[in-house]
């Protein structure tokens, strides 16, 4: 994980903090041995999609910052 050179904080953060729990729930409750209940799985998939979109936005922001620093460093 990349850290900020000024504050040593993380440059990238996830909105969902319980992703291991979500993955475990998907494995056990909706894995190959189970009969998935769409009412339970669909919200999890939608939340995962929103998280991916958020991560993509953060990546674009970081890439933009990197490019600005390259121009500044010239």
Short mmCIF file of N, CA and C in Angstrom, two decimals:
data_model
loop_
_atom_site.label_atom_id
_atom_site.label_comp_id
_atom_site.label_asym_id
_atom_site.label_seq_id
_atom_site.Cartn_x
_atom_site.Cartn_y
_atom_site.Cartn_z
N UNK A 1 0.85 -1.17 0.00
CA UNK A 1 0.00 0.00 0.00
C UNK A 1 0.89 1.23 0.00
N UNK A 2 0.63 2.17 -0.89
CA UNK A 2 1.40 3.41 -0.97
C UNK A 2 1.01 4.36 0.15
N UNK A 3 2.02 5.06 0.66
CA UNK A 3 1.78 6.01 1.74
C UNK A 3 2.09 7.42 1.27
N UNK A 4 1.39 8.37 1.83
CA UNK A 4 1.60 9.78 1.52
C UNK A 4 2.96 10.21 2.05
N UNK A 5 3.73 10.92 1.24
CA UNK A 5 5.06 11.35 1.67
C UNK A 5 4.98 12.47 2.71
N UNK A 6 3.86 13.15 2.81
CA UNK A 6 3.71 14.23 3.79
C UNK A 6 3.24 13.73 5.15
N UNK A 7 2.18 12.92 5.15
CA UNK A 7 1.57 12.53 6.43
C UNK A 7 1.74 11.05 6.76
N UNK A 8 2.31 10.28 5.83
CA UNK A 8 2.50 8.84 6.01
C UNK A 8 1.18 8.07 6.07
N UNK A 9 0.09 8.72 5.68
CA UNK A 9 -1.20 8.06 5.63
C UNK A 9 -1.36 7.30 4.32
N UNK A 10 -2.30 6.41 4.29
CA UNK A 10 -2.56 5.63 3.09
C UNK A 10 -3.10 6.52 1.98
N UNK A 11 -2.60 6.30 0.76
CA UNK A 11 -3.09 7.05 -0.39
C UNK A 11 -4.36 6.44 -0.96
N UNK A 12 -4.66 5.24 -0.55
CA UNK A 12 -5.78 4.51 -1.12
C UNK A 12 -6.59 3.92 0.01
N UNK A 13 -7.89 4.13 0.00
CA UNK A 13 -8.72 3.58 1.06
C UNK A 13 -9.94 2.90 0.46
N UNK A 14 -10.44 1.92 1.18
CA UNK A 14 -11.63 1.19 0.76
C UNK A 14 -12.82 1.71 1.54
N UNK A 15 -13.94 1.83 0.88
CA UNK A 15 -15.15 2.27 1.58
C UNK A 15 -15.69 1.13 2.43
N UNK A 16 -15.50 -0.09 1.98
CA UNK A 16 -16.02 -1.25 2.69
C UNK A 16 -14.90 -1.81 3.56
N UNK A 17 -15.11 -1.82 4.86
CA UNK A 17 -14.07 -2.26 5.78
C UNK A 17 -14.19 -3.74 6.13
N UNK A 18 -15.31 -4.36 5.84
CA UNK A 18 -15.52 -5.75 6.23
C UNK A 18 -15.46 -6.69 5.02
N UNK A 19 -14.59 -6.40 4.05
CA UNK A 19 -14.55 -7.22 2.85
C UNK A 19 -14.21 -8.69 3.13
N UNK A 20 -13.33 -9.03 4.10
CA UNK A 20 -13.12 -10.45 4.38
C UNK A 20 -14.41 -11.15 4.83
N UNK A 21 -15.22 -10.45 5.60
CA UNK A 21 -16.50 -11.01 6.04
C UNK A 21 -17.43 -11.24 4.86
N UNK A 22 -17.47 -10.27 3.94
CA UNK A 22 -18.31 -10.41 2.75
C UNK A 22 -17.85 -11.59 1.91
N UNK A 23 -16.54 -11.71 1.71
CA UNK A 23 -16.02 -12.83 0.91
C UNK A 23 -16.33 -14.17 1.56
N UNK A 24 -16.18 -14.24 2.87
CA UNK A 24 -16.49 -15.49 3.57
C UNK A 24 -17.97 -15.82 3.44
N UNK A 25 -18.81 -14.83 3.58
CA UNK A 25 -20.25 -15.04 3.46
C UNK A 25 -20.60 -15.54 2.05
N UNK A 26 -19.99 -14.93 1.04
CA UNK A 26 -20.24 -15.39 -0.33
C UNK A 26 -19.79 -16.83 -0.53
N UNK A 27 -18.63 -17.18 0.04
CA UNK A 27 -18.13 -18.55 -0.11
C UNK A 27 -19.05 -19.57 0.55
N UNK A 28 -19.42 -19.31 1.79
CA UNK A 28 -20.18 -20.30 2.55
C UNK A 28 -21.67 -20.31 2.21
N UNK A 29 -22.23 -19.15 1.99
CA UNK A 29 -23.67 -19.09 1.77
C UNK A 29 -24.06 -19.13 0.30
N UNK A 30 -23.12 -18.81 -0.57
CA UNK A 30 -23.45 -18.74 -1.99
C UNK A 30 -22.44 -19.47 -2.86
N UNK A 31 -21.66 -20.31 -2.26
CA UNK A 31 -20.64 -21.05 -3.01
C UNK A 31 -21.24 -22.21 -3.78
N UNK A 32 -20.37 -23.04 -4.35
CA UNK A 32 -20.83 -24.15 -5.20
C UNK A 32 -21.71 -25.17 -4.48
N UNK A 33 -21.56 -25.29 -3.17
CA UNK A 33 -22.33 -26.30 -2.43
C UNK A 33 -23.70 -25.78 -1.99
N UNK A 34 -23.97 -24.52 -2.22
CA UNK A 34 -25.23 -23.96 -1.76
C UNK A 34 -26.14 -23.62 -2.92
N UNK A 35 -27.38 -23.39 -2.59
CA UNK A 35 -28.34 -22.88 -3.57
C UNK A 35 -28.50 -21.41 -3.28
N UNK A 36 -27.92 -20.55 -4.12
CA UNK A 36 -27.95 -19.12 -3.80
C UNK A 36 -29.35 -18.54 -3.79
N UNK A 37 -29.55 -17.66 -2.84
CA UNK A 37 -30.79 -16.92 -2.75
C UNK A 37 -30.51 -15.54 -3.35
N UNK A 38 -31.05 -15.25 -4.54
CA UNK A 38 -30.73 -13.98 -5.21
C UNK A 38 -30.98 -12.74 -4.36
N UNK A 39 -31.97 -12.79 -3.49
CA UNK A 39 -32.26 -11.64 -2.64
C UNK A 39 -31.11 -11.33 -1.69
N UNK A 40 -30.31 -12.34 -1.36
CA UNK A 40 -29.17 -12.12 -0.47
C UNK A 40 -27.90 -11.82 -1.24
N UNK A 41 -27.74 -12.42 -2.41
CA UNK A 41 -26.50 -12.29 -3.17
C UNK A 41 -26.45 -10.98 -3.96
N UNK A 42 -27.56 -10.57 -4.54
CA UNK A 42 -27.58 -9.38 -5.40
C UNK A 42 -27.09 -8.13 -4.66
N UNK A 43 -27.54 -7.84 -3.44
CA UNK A 43 -27.02 -6.64 -2.75
C UNK A 43 -25.50 -6.71 -2.52
N UNK A 44 -24.99 -7.89 -2.24
CA UNK A 44 -23.54 -8.04 -2.04
C UNK A 44 -22.80 -7.75 -3.34
N UNK A 45 -23.32 -8.26 -4.44
CA UNK A 45 -22.69 -8.01 -5.74
C UNK A 45 -22.78 -6.54 -6.11
N UNK A 46 -23.90 -5.91 -5.80
CA UNK A 46 -24.05 -4.48 -6.09
C UNK A 46 -23.07 -3.66 -5.25
N UNK A 47 -22.90 -4.04 -4.01
CA UNK A 47 -21.95 -3.34 -3.14
C UNK A 47 -20.52 -3.53 -3.66
N UNK A 48 -20.21 -4.73 -4.12
CA UNK A 48 -18.88 -4.98 -4.70
C UNK A 48 -18.67 -4.14 -5.95
N UNK A 49 -19.70 -4.01 -6.78
CA UNK A 49 -19.60 -3.19 -7.99
C UNK A 49 -19.36 -1.73 -7.63
N UNK A 50 -20.06 -1.23 -6.62
CA UNK A 50 -19.85 0.15 -6.18
C UNK A 50 -18.43 0.34 -5.66
N UNK A 51 -17.93 -0.66 -4.94
CA UNK A 51 -16.56 -0.59 -4.42
C UNK A 51 -15.54 -0.55 -5.57
N UNK A 52 -15.77 -1.36 -6.60
CA UNK A 52 -14.88 -1.34 -7.76
C UNK A 52 -14.89 0.02 -8.44
N UNK A 53 -16.07 0.60 -8.60
CA UNK A 53 -16.18 1.92 -9.22
C UNK A 53 -15.46 2.97 -8.38
N UNK A 54 -15.59 2.88 -7.07
CA UNK A 54 -14.91 3.81 -6.17
C UNK A 54 -13.40 3.65 -6.29
N UNK A 55 -12.93 2.41 -6.34
CA UNK A 55 -11.49 2.15 -6.49
C UNK A 55 -10.97 2.70 -7.81
N UNK A 56 -11.74 2.53 -8.87
CA UNK A 56 -11.33 3.06 -10.17
C UNK A 56 -11.21 4.58 -10.13
N UNK A 57 -12.12 5.25 -9.43
CA UNK A 57 -12.05 6.71 -9.28
C UNK A 57 -10.80 7.11 -8.51
N UNK A 58 -10.50 6.36 -7.44
CA UNK A 58 -9.31 6.67 -6.66
C UNK A 58 -8.04 6.46 -7.49
N UNK A 59 -8.02 5.42 -8.30
CA UNK A 59 -6.86 5.17 -9.17
C UNK A 59 -6.67 6.34 -10.13
N UNK A 60 -7.76 6.80 -10.74
CA UNK A 60 -7.67 7.94 -11.67
C UNK A 60 -7.17 9.19 -10.95
N UNK A 61 -7.64 9.41 -9.73
CA UNK A 61 -7.18 10.56 -8.95
C UNK A 61 -5.69 10.47 -8.67
N UNK A 62 -5.23 9.29 -8.25
CA UNK A 62 -3.81 9.11 -7.96
C UNK A 62 -2.96 9.26 -9.22
N UNK A 63 -3.45 8.74 -10.34
CA UNK A 63 -2.71 8.89 -11.60
C UNK A 63 -2.61 10.36 -11.99
N UNK A 64 -3.68 11.11 -11.77
CA UNK A 64 -3.67 12.54 -12.07
C UNK A 64 -2.68 13.27 -11.18
N UNK A 65 -2.65 12.92 -9.90
CA UNK A 65 -1.69 13.54 -8.98
C UNK A 65 -0.26 13.22 -9.40
N UNK A 66 -0.03 11.98 -9.78
CA UNK A 66 1.30 11.56 -10.21
C UNK A 66 1.74 12.37 -11.43
N UNK A 67 0.83 12.53 -12.39
CA UNK A 67 1.16 13.30 -13.59
C UNK A 67 1.44 14.75 -13.24
N UNK A 68 0.66 15.32 -12.33
CA UNK A 68 0.91 16.70 -11.89
C UNK A 68 2.28 16.84 -11.25
N UNK A 69 2.67 15.85 -10.45
CA UNK A 69 4.00 15.88 -9.82
C UNK A 69 5.11 15.76 -10.86
N UNK A 70 4.88 14.94 -11.88
CA UNK A 70 5.88 14.81 -12.95
C UNK A 70 6.07 16.15 -13.66
N UNK A 71 4.95 16.82 -13.96
CA UNK A 71 5.02 18.12 -14.63
C UNK A 71 5.72 19.13 -13.73
N UNK A 72 5.35 19.12 -12.45
CA UNK A 72 5.94 20.05 -11.49
C UNK A 72 7.44 19.81 -11.34
N UNK A 73 7.84 18.54 -11.27
CA UNK A 73 9.25 18.19 -11.10
C UNK A 73 10.05 18.46 -12.37
N UNK A 74 9.33 18.51 -13.47
CA UNK A 74 9.78 18.85 -14.76
C UNK A 74 10.98 18.33 -15.34
#
